[in-house]
Amino acid sequence: KNQVEQSPQSLIILEGKNCTLQCNYTVSPFSNLRWYKQDTGRGPVSLTIMTFSENTKSNGRYTATLDADTKQSSLHITASQLSDSASYICVVRPTPDKLIFGTGTRLQVFP
Amino acid sequence: DADVTQTPRNRITKTGKRIMLECSQTKGHDRMYWYRQDPGLGLRLIYYSFDVKDINKGEISDGYSVSRQAQAKFSLSLESAIPNQTALYFCATSDSGFASGQPQHFGDGTRLSIL
């Protein structure tokens, strides 16, 4: 069964600290993987996309990694800010006509 | 102004009522989608449309219908609402649909409560 699992479900960190969010998928075949950020009361917004041949991609303080062999991706946030408080959703595209959404990790950053 | 606008933002209604959620976009995208989001579950696709004359069922279309009135407008209807349709509903658009690396652009959601 195609699934996308994210961990942890929730995370609390202090402002300025780093954190890493995990995404494991049992999806086959694989086309790409995308990370979205969803602020409270807002729709998801794309952060970055990873294709099969990419291992690491950065977008400012966000760095995504992909290990297609182990079917794992991570999103690393450096020097967290209060505005990073949000849910982060991992989405895997197995085929052109399908997207599989993870349940998300809720991150809270406190001053 | 938002690129993808959903109305209403919040709605409380009773079981058995007919409900329509509306979505309009200014991005010029051909593809539009409706999702629902429930606590503890990932976003699930209800319906999608690749152009004005194209309507496709998603994984959870039962109890829902859609209408693509124009390229920029895609509405979702609940003909006879039931409590387990209480959820957060999102409309999304994309430039070239599933078959590319383009992201989906989401509205800010409609929170629907059915009593």
PDB file of C-alpha atoms in Angstrom:
ATOM      1  CA  LYS A   1       0.000   0.000   0.000  1.00  0.00           C
ATOM      2  CA  ASN A   2       1.324   3.436  -0.926  1.00  0.00           C
ATOM      3  CA  GLN A   3       1.884   5.405   2.253  1.00  0.00           C
ATOM      4  CA  VAL A   4       3.729   8.483   3.422  1.00  0.00           C
ATOM      5  CA  GLU A   5       4.594   8.610   7.099  1.00  0.00           C
ATOM      6  CA  GLN A   6       6.011  11.635   8.867  1.00  0.00           C
ATOM      7  CA  SER A   7       7.718  11.935  12.201  1.00  0.00           C
ATOM      8  CA  PRO A   8       7.517  13.321  14.723  1.00  0.00           C
ATOM      9  CA  GLN A   9       3.828  14.206  14.770  1.00  0.00           C
ATOM     10  CA  SER A  10       4.657  17.344  16.699  1.00  0.00           C
ATOM     11  CA  LEU A  11       7.787  19.129  17.801  1.00  0.00           C
ATOM     12  CA  ILE A  12       8.554  22.041  20.103  1.00  0.00           C
ATOM     13  CA  ILE A  13      11.851  23.895  19.860  1.00  0.00           C
ATOM     14  CA  LEU A  14      13.318  27.180  21.040  1.00  0.00           C
ATOM     15  CA  GLU A  15      13.921  30.023  18.650  1.00  0.00           C
ATOM     16  CA  GLY A  16      17.371  29.846  17.086  1.00  0.00           C
ATOM     17  CA  LYS A  17      17.654  26.067  17.364  1.00  0.00           C
ATOM     18  CA  ASN A  18      17.860  23.644  14.464  1.00  0.00           C
ATOM     19  CA  CYS A  19      15.468  20.775  13.825  1.00  0.00           C
ATOM     20  CA  THR A  20      14.948  17.923  11.396  1.00  0.00           C
ATOM     21  CA  LEU A  21      11.641  16.507  10.210  1.00  0.00           C
ATOM     22  CA  GLN A  22      11.398  13.033   8.719  1.00  0.00           C
ATOM     23  CA  CYS A  23       9.357  11.563   5.885  1.00  0.00           C
ATOM     24  CA  ASN A  24       9.359   7.842   5.076  1.00  0.00           C
ATOM     25  CA  TYR A  25       7.412   6.544   2.132  1.00  0.00           C
ATOM     26  CA  THR A  26       6.421   3.155   0.805  1.00  0.00           C
ATOM     27  CA  VAL A  27       5.446   4.477  -2.572  1.00  0.00           C
ATOM     28  CA  SER A  28       6.341   2.875  -5.857  1.00  0.00           C
ATOM     29  CA  PRO A  29       7.053   3.953  -8.465  1.00  0.00           C
ATOM     30  CA  PHE A  30       8.525   7.321  -7.530  1.00  0.00           C
ATOM     31  CA  SER A  31       8.387  10.527  -9.549  1.00  0.00           C
ATOM     32  CA  ASN A  32       9.128  13.277  -7.042  1.00  0.00           C
ATOM     33  CA  LEU A  33       8.691  14.371  -3.434  1.00  0.00           C
ATOM     34  CA  ARG A  34       7.645  17.820  -2.322  1.00  0.00           C
ATOM     35  CA  TRP A  35       7.642  19.535   1.071  1.00  0.00           C
ATOM     36  CA  TYR A  36       4.872  22.007   1.879  1.00  0.00           C
ATOM     37  CA  LYS A  37       4.533  24.457   4.769  1.00  0.00           C
ATOM     38  CA  GLN A  38       1.052  25.071   6.133  1.00  0.00           C
ATOM     39  CA  ASP A  39       0.573  28.005   8.478  1.00  0.00           C
ATOM     40  CA  THR A  40      -2.386  27.870  10.840  1.00  0.00           C
ATOM     41  CA  GLY A  41      -5.525  28.935   9.009  1.00  0.00           C
ATOM     42  CA  ARG A  42      -3.816  28.958   5.618  1.00  0.00           C
ATOM     43  CA  GLY A  43      -3.358  26.569   2.732  1.00  0.00           C
ATOM     44  CA  PRO A  44      -0.120  24.642   2.143  1.00  0.00           C
ATOM     45  CA  VAL A  45       2.688  26.426   0.305  1.00  0.00           C
ATOM     46  CA  SER A  46       5.439  24.590  -1.540  1.00  0.00           C
ATOM     47  CA  LEU A  47       8.934  24.768  -0.027  1.00  0.00           C
ATOM     48  CA  THR A  48      10.929  22.497  -2.269  1.00  0.00           C
ATOM     49  CA  ILE A  49      10.734  19.543  -4.647  1.00  0.00           C
ATOM     50  CA  MET A  50      13.072  16.558  -4.796  1.00  0.00           C
ATOM     51  CA  THR A  51      13.409  14.321  -7.836  1.00  0.00           C
ATOM     52  CA  PHE A  52      14.944  10.862  -7.955  1.00  0.00           C
ATOM     53  CA  SER A  53      18.406  12.099  -8.880  1.00  0.00           C
ATOM     54  CA  GLU A  54      18.622  14.829  -6.243  1.00  0.00           C
ATOM     55  CA  ASN A  55      20.099  14.225  -2.801  1.00  0.00           C
ATOM     56  CA  THR A  56      19.988  17.691  -1.275  1.00  0.00           C
ATOM     57  CA  LYS A  57      18.246  20.952  -2.058  1.00  0.00           C
ATOM     58  CA  SER A  58      18.147  24.177  -0.067  1.00  0.00           C
ATOM     59  CA  ASN A  59      15.654  27.015   0.089  1.00  0.00           C
ATOM     60  CA  GLY A  60      17.011  29.619   2.486  1.00  0.00           C
ATOM     61  CA  ARG A  61      17.101  28.103   5.964  1.00  0.00           C
ATOM     62  CA  TYR A  62      15.280  24.985   4.739  1.00  0.00           C
ATOM     63  CA  THR A  63      17.301  22.040   3.429  1.00  0.00           C
ATOM     64  CA  ALA A  64      15.648  18.918   2.100  1.00  0.00           C
ATOM     65  CA  THR A  65      17.392  15.614   1.572  1.00  0.00           C
ATOM     66  CA  LEU A  66      16.302  12.509  -0.274  1.00  0.00           C
ATOM     67  CA  ASP A  67      17.551   8.935  -0.107  1.00  0.00           C
ATOM     68  CA  ALA A  68      15.649   7.131  -2.835  1.00  0.00           C
ATOM     69  CA  ASP A  69      17.199   3.799  -1.902  1.00  0.00           C
ATOM     70  CA  THR A  70      15.838   3.813   1.639  1.00  0.00           C
ATOM     71  CA  LYS A  71      12.776   5.880   0.635  1.00  0.00           C
ATOM     72  CA  GLN A  72      13.430   8.553   3.186  1.00  0.00           C
ATOM     73  CA  SER A  73      13.430  12.326   3.052  1.00  0.00           C
ATOM     74  CA  SER A  74      14.190  14.918   5.684  1.00  0.00           C
ATOM     75  CA  LEU A  75      13.595  18.625   6.048  1.00  0.00           C
ATOM     76  CA  HIS A  76      16.184  20.447   8.124  1.00  0.00           C
ATOM     77  CA  ILE A  77      15.429  23.905   9.457  1.00  0.00           C
ATOM     78  CA  THR A  78      18.397  25.993  10.530  1.00  0.00           C
ATOM     79  CA  ALA A  79      18.290  28.777  13.102  1.00  0.00           C
ATOM     80  CA  SER A  80      14.561  28.501  13.600  1.00  0.00           C
ATOM     81  CA  GLN A  81      12.370  31.577  13.780  1.00  0.00           C
ATOM     82  CA  LEU A  82       8.954  32.127  15.305  1.00  0.00           C
ATOM     83  CA  SER A  83       7.531  32.285  11.784  1.00  0.00           C
ATOM     84  CA  ASP A  84       8.618  28.685  11.214  1.00  0.00           C
ATOM     85  CA  SER A  85       5.774  27.575  13.495  1.00  0.00           C
ATOM     86  CA  ALA A  86       3.543  25.624  11.132  1.00  0.00           C
ATOM     87  CA  SER A  87       2.714  22.161   9.893  1.00  0.00           C
ATOM     88  CA  TYR A  88       5.094  20.651   7.370  1.00  0.00           C
ATOM     89  CA  ILE A  89       3.637  18.191   4.887  1.00  0.00           C
ATOM     90  CA  CYS A  90       5.545  15.681   2.771  1.00  0.00           C
ATOM     91  CA  VAL A  91       3.888  14.775  -0.535  1.00  0.00           C
ATOM     92  CA  VAL A  92       5.037  11.971  -2.828  1.00  0.00           C
ATOM     93  CA  ARG A  93       4.084  11.678  -6.483  1.00  0.00           C
ATOM     94  CA  PRO A  94       4.277   8.066  -7.628  1.00  0.00           C
ATOM     95  CA  THR A  95       2.760   8.603 -11.069  1.00  0.00           C
ATOM     96  CA  PRO A  96       1.788  11.663 -13.099  1.00  0.00           C
ATOM     97  CA  ASP A  97      -1.845  11.431 -12.019  1.00  0.00           C
ATOM     98  CA  LYS A  98      -1.496  10.795  -8.286  1.00  0.00           C
ATOM     99  CA  LEU A  99      -0.271  12.551  -5.142  1.00  0.00           C
ATOM    100  CA  ILE A 100       0.038  10.935  -1.712  1.00  0.00           C
ATOM    101  CA  PHE A 101       0.047  13.295   1.248  1.00  0.00           C
ATOM    102  CA  GLY A 102       1.645  12.645   4.605  1.00  0.00           C
ATOM    103  CA  THR A 103      -0.202  13.636   7.771  1.00  0.00           C
ATOM    104  CA  GLY A 104       2.314  16.341   8.583  1.00  0.00           C
ATOM    105  CA  THR A 105       4.549  17.412  11.453  1.00  0.00           C
ATOM    106  CA  ARG A 106       3.370  20.286  13.583  1.00  0.00           C
ATOM    107  CA  LEU A 107       6.303  22.484  14.589  1.00  0.00           C
ATOM    108  CA  GLN A 108       6.074  25.071  17.328  1.00  0.00           C
ATOM    109  CA  VAL A 109       8.910  27.531  17.869  1.00  0.00           C
ATOM    110  CA  PHE A 110       8.965  29.362  21.185  1.00  0.00           C
ATOM    111  CA  PRO A 111      10.997  32.460  22.096  1.00  0.00           C
TER     112      PRO A 111
ATOM    113  CA  ASP B   1      -5.579  39.771  -3.351  1.00  0.00           C
ATOM    114  CA  ALA B   2      -5.125  36.033  -2.979  1.00  0.00           C
ATOM    115  CA  ASP B   3      -4.417  34.012  -6.127  1.00  0.00           C
ATOM    116  CA  VAL B   4      -6.827  31.263  -5.039  1.00  0.00           C
ATOM    117  CA  THR B   5      -9.903  32.464  -3.159  1.00  0.00           C
ATOM    118  CA  GLN B   6     -12.328  30.227  -1.335  1.00  0.00           C
ATOM    119  CA  THR B   7     -15.733  31.257  -0.048  1.00  0.00           C
ATOM    120  CA  PRO B   8     -17.037  31.011   2.539  1.00  0.00           C
ATOM    121  CA  ARG B   9     -14.107  30.679   4.948  1.00  0.00           C
ATOM    122  CA  ASN B  10     -16.324  29.169   7.617  1.00  0.00           C
ATOM    123  CA  ARG B  11     -19.728  27.524   7.469  1.00  0.00           C
ATOM    124  CA  ILE B  12     -21.910  25.821  10.052  1.00  0.00           C
ATOM    125  CA  THR B  13     -24.959  23.994   8.806  1.00  0.00           C
ATOM    126  CA  LYS B  14     -27.333  21.173   9.635  1.00  0.00           C
ATOM    127  CA  THR B  15     -27.538  17.603   8.445  1.00  0.00           C
ATOM    128  CA  GLY B  16     -29.434  17.243   5.181  1.00  0.00           C
ATOM    129  CA  LYS B  17     -28.774  20.750   3.914  1.00  0.00           C
ATOM    130  CA  ARG B  18     -27.292  21.446   0.489  1.00  0.00           C
ATOM    131  CA  ILE B  19     -23.973  23.246   0.665  1.00  0.00           C
ATOM    132  CA  MET B  20     -21.863  24.864  -2.021  1.00  0.00           C
ATOM    133  CA  LEU B  21     -18.252  25.846  -1.572  1.00  0.00           C
ATOM    134  CA  GLU B  22     -16.773  28.141  -4.170  1.00  0.00           C
ATOM    135  CA  CYS B  23     -13.270  28.593  -5.487  1.00  0.00           C
ATOM    136  CA  SER B  24     -11.933  31.196  -7.872  1.00  0.00           C
ATOM    137  CA  GLN B  25      -8.404  31.757  -9.116  1.00  0.00           C
ATOM    138  CA  THR B  26      -6.463  34.511 -10.832  1.00  0.00           C
ATOM    139  CA  LYS B  27      -3.403  32.425 -11.664  1.00  0.00           C
ATOM    140  CA  GLY B  28      -4.617  31.447 -15.122  1.00  0.00           C
ATOM    141  CA  HIS B  29      -4.113  27.755 -14.381  1.00  0.00           C
ATOM    142  CA  ASP B  30      -6.089  25.143 -16.266  1.00  0.00           C
ATOM    143  CA  ARG B  31      -6.078  22.561 -13.497  1.00  0.00           C
ATOM    144  CA  MET B  32      -8.188  22.839 -10.342  1.00  0.00           C
ATOM    145  CA  TYR B  33      -8.685  20.452  -7.418  1.00  0.00           C
ATOM    146  CA  TRP B  34     -10.782  19.974  -4.302  1.00  0.00           C
ATOM    147  CA  TYR B  35      -9.335  18.325  -1.177  1.00  0.00           C
ATOM    148  CA  ARG B  36     -10.506  17.703   2.339  1.00  0.00           C
ATOM    149  CA  GLN B  37      -8.256  17.707   5.381  1.00  0.00           C
ATOM    150  CA  ASP B  38      -9.157  15.878   8.574  1.00  0.00           C
ATOM    151  CA  PRO B  39      -7.164  15.776  11.837  1.00  0.00           C
ATOM    152  CA  GLY B  40      -4.627  12.968  11.746  1.00  0.00           C
ATOM    153  CA  LEU B  41      -5.121  12.328   8.046  1.00  0.00           C
ATOM    154  CA  GLY B  42      -3.336  13.646   4.999  1.00  0.00           C
ATOM    155  CA  LEU B  43      -5.115  15.742   2.413  1.00  0.00           C
ATOM    156  CA  ARG B  44      -7.448  13.598   0.333  1.00  0.00           C
ATOM    157  CA  LEU B  45      -8.535  14.370  -3.195  1.00  0.00           C
ATOM    158  CA  ILE B  46     -12.276  14.724  -3.819  1.00  0.00           C
ATOM    159  CA  TYR B  47     -12.480  15.875  -7.455  1.00  0.00           C
ATOM    160  CA  TYR B  48     -10.223  17.464 -10.032  1.00  0.00           C
ATOM    161  CA  SER B  49     -10.622  19.190 -13.369  1.00  0.00           C
ATOM    162  CA  PHE B  50      -8.034  19.649 -16.098  1.00  0.00           C
ATOM    163  CA  ASP B  51     -10.116  22.137 -18.068  1.00  0.00           C
ATOM    164  CA  VAL B  52     -13.645  23.496 -18.275  1.00  0.00           C
ATOM    165  CA  LYS B  53     -15.055  20.373 -19.939  1.00  0.00           C
ATOM    166  CA  ASP B  54     -13.121  17.890 -17.825  1.00  0.00           C
ATOM    167  CA  ILE B  55     -14.243  16.515 -14.433  1.00  0.00           C
ATOM    168  CA  ASN B  56     -12.606  13.565 -12.666  1.00  0.00           C
ATOM    169  CA  LYS B  57     -13.372  11.767  -9.434  1.00  0.00           C
ATOM    170  CA  GLY B  58     -10.729  11.590  -6.761  1.00  0.00           C
ATOM    171  CA  GLU B  59     -10.339   9.005  -4.032  1.00  0.00           C
ATOM    172  CA  ILE B  60     -13.304  10.189  -1.905  1.00  0.00           C
ATOM    173  CA  SER B  61     -15.917  11.599  -4.298  1.00  0.00           C
ATOM    174  CA  ASP B  62     -18.987   9.886  -2.815  1.00  0.00           C
ATOM    175  CA  GLY B  63     -21.436  12.447  -1.411  1.00  0.00           C
ATOM    176  CA  TYR B  64     -19.869  15.316  -3.368  1.00  0.00           C
ATOM    177  CA  SER B  65     -20.322  16.890  -6.784  1.00  0.00           C
ATOM    178  CA  VAL B  66     -18.478  19.653  -8.604  1.00  0.00           C
ATOM    179  CA  SER B  67     -19.033  22.202 -11.320  1.00  0.00           C
ATOM    180  CA  ARG B  68     -16.401  23.941 -13.412  1.00  0.00           C
ATOM    181  CA  GLN B  69     -18.238  27.058 -14.472  1.00  0.00           C
ATOM    182  CA  ALA B  70     -15.242  28.700 -16.116  1.00  0.00           C
ATOM    183  CA  GLN B  71     -11.486  28.308 -16.239  1.00  0.00           C
ATOM    184  CA  ALA B  72     -11.233  30.392 -13.086  1.00  0.00           C
ATOM    185  CA  LYS B  73     -14.109  28.911 -11.087  1.00  0.00           C
ATOM    186  CA  PHE B  74     -14.581  25.465  -9.546  1.00  0.00           C
ATOM    187  CA  SER B  75     -17.324  24.807  -7.005  1.00  0.00           C
ATOM    188  CA  LEU B  76     -17.873  21.851  -4.694  1.00  0.00           C
ATOM    189  CA  SER B  77     -21.364  20.808  -3.593  1.00  0.00           C
ATOM    190  CA  LEU B  78     -22.608  18.597  -0.814  1.00  0.00           C
ATOM    191  CA  GLU B  79     -26.123  17.656  -1.924  1.00  0.00           C
ATOM    192  CA  SER B  80     -27.257  16.421   1.492  1.00  0.00           C
ATOM    193  CA  ALA B  81     -24.663  17.164   4.133  1.00  0.00           C
ATOM    194  CA  ILE B  82     -23.880  14.611   6.838  1.00  0.00           C
ATOM    195  CA  PRO B  83     -21.808  15.068  10.017  1.00  0.00           C
ATOM    196  CA  ASN B  84     -18.827  13.020   8.797  1.00  0.00           C
ATOM    197  CA  GLN B  85     -18.334  15.594   6.056  1.00  0.00           C
ATOM    198  CA  THR B  86     -17.239  18.029   8.735  1.00  0.00           C
ATOM    199  CA  ALA B  87     -13.717  18.951   7.683  1.00  0.00           C
ATOM    200  CA  LEU B  88     -11.412  21.608   6.298  1.00  0.00           C
ATOM    201  CA  TYR B  89     -11.801  21.871   2.527  1.00  0.00           C
ATOM    202  CA  PHE B  90      -9.109  23.183   0.219  1.00  0.00           C
ATOM    203  CA  CYS B  91      -9.194  24.230  -3.389  1.00  0.00           C
ATOM    204  CA  ALA B  92      -5.939  24.112  -5.348  1.00  0.00           C
ATOM    205  CA  THR B  93      -4.704  24.953  -8.825  1.00  0.00           C
ATOM    206  CA  SER B  94      -1.690  23.938 -10.854  1.00  0.00           C
ATOM    207  CA  ASP B  95      -0.088  25.062 -14.056  1.00  0.00           C
ATOM    208  CA  SER B  96       0.203  21.749 -15.836  1.00  0.00           C
ATOM    209  CA  GLY B  97      -1.445  19.242 -13.562  1.00  0.00           C
ATOM    210  CA  PHE B  98      -0.083  16.050 -12.154  1.00  0.00           C
ATOM    211  CA  ALA B  99       2.197  15.286 -15.040  1.00  0.00           C
ATOM    212  CA  SER B 100       4.903  17.735 -14.129  1.00  0.00           C
ATOM    213  CA  GLY B 101       6.992  19.040 -11.280  1.00  0.00           C
ATOM    214  CA  GLN B 102       4.843  22.141 -10.867  1.00  0.00           C
ATOM    215  CA  PRO B 103       3.452  22.705  -7.355  1.00  0.00           C
ATOM    216  CA  GLN B 104      -0.163  23.006  -6.455  1.00  0.00           C
ATOM    217  CA  HIS B 105      -1.312  26.414  -5.209  1.00  0.00           C
ATOM    218  CA  PHE B 106      -3.837  26.216  -2.411  1.00  0.00           C
ATOM    219  CA  GLY B 107      -6.542  28.532  -1.165  1.00  0.00           C
ATOM    220  CA  ASP B 108      -6.835  29.236   2.551  1.00  0.00           C
ATOM    221  CA  GLY B 109      -9.573  26.686   3.070  1.00  0.00           C
ATOM    222  CA  THR B 110     -13.204  26.497   4.104  1.00  0.00           C
ATOM    223  CA  ARG B 111     -13.918  25.154   7.562  1.00  0.00           C
ATOM    224  CA  LEU B 112     -17.215  23.282   7.327  1.00  0.00           C
ATOM    225  CA  SER B 113     -19.109  22.031  10.358  1.00  0.00           C
ATOM    226  CA  ILE B 114     -22.222  19.896   9.950  1.00  0.00           C
ATOM    227  CA  LEU B 115     -24.388  19.471  13.010  1.00  0.00           C
TER     228      LEU B 115
END
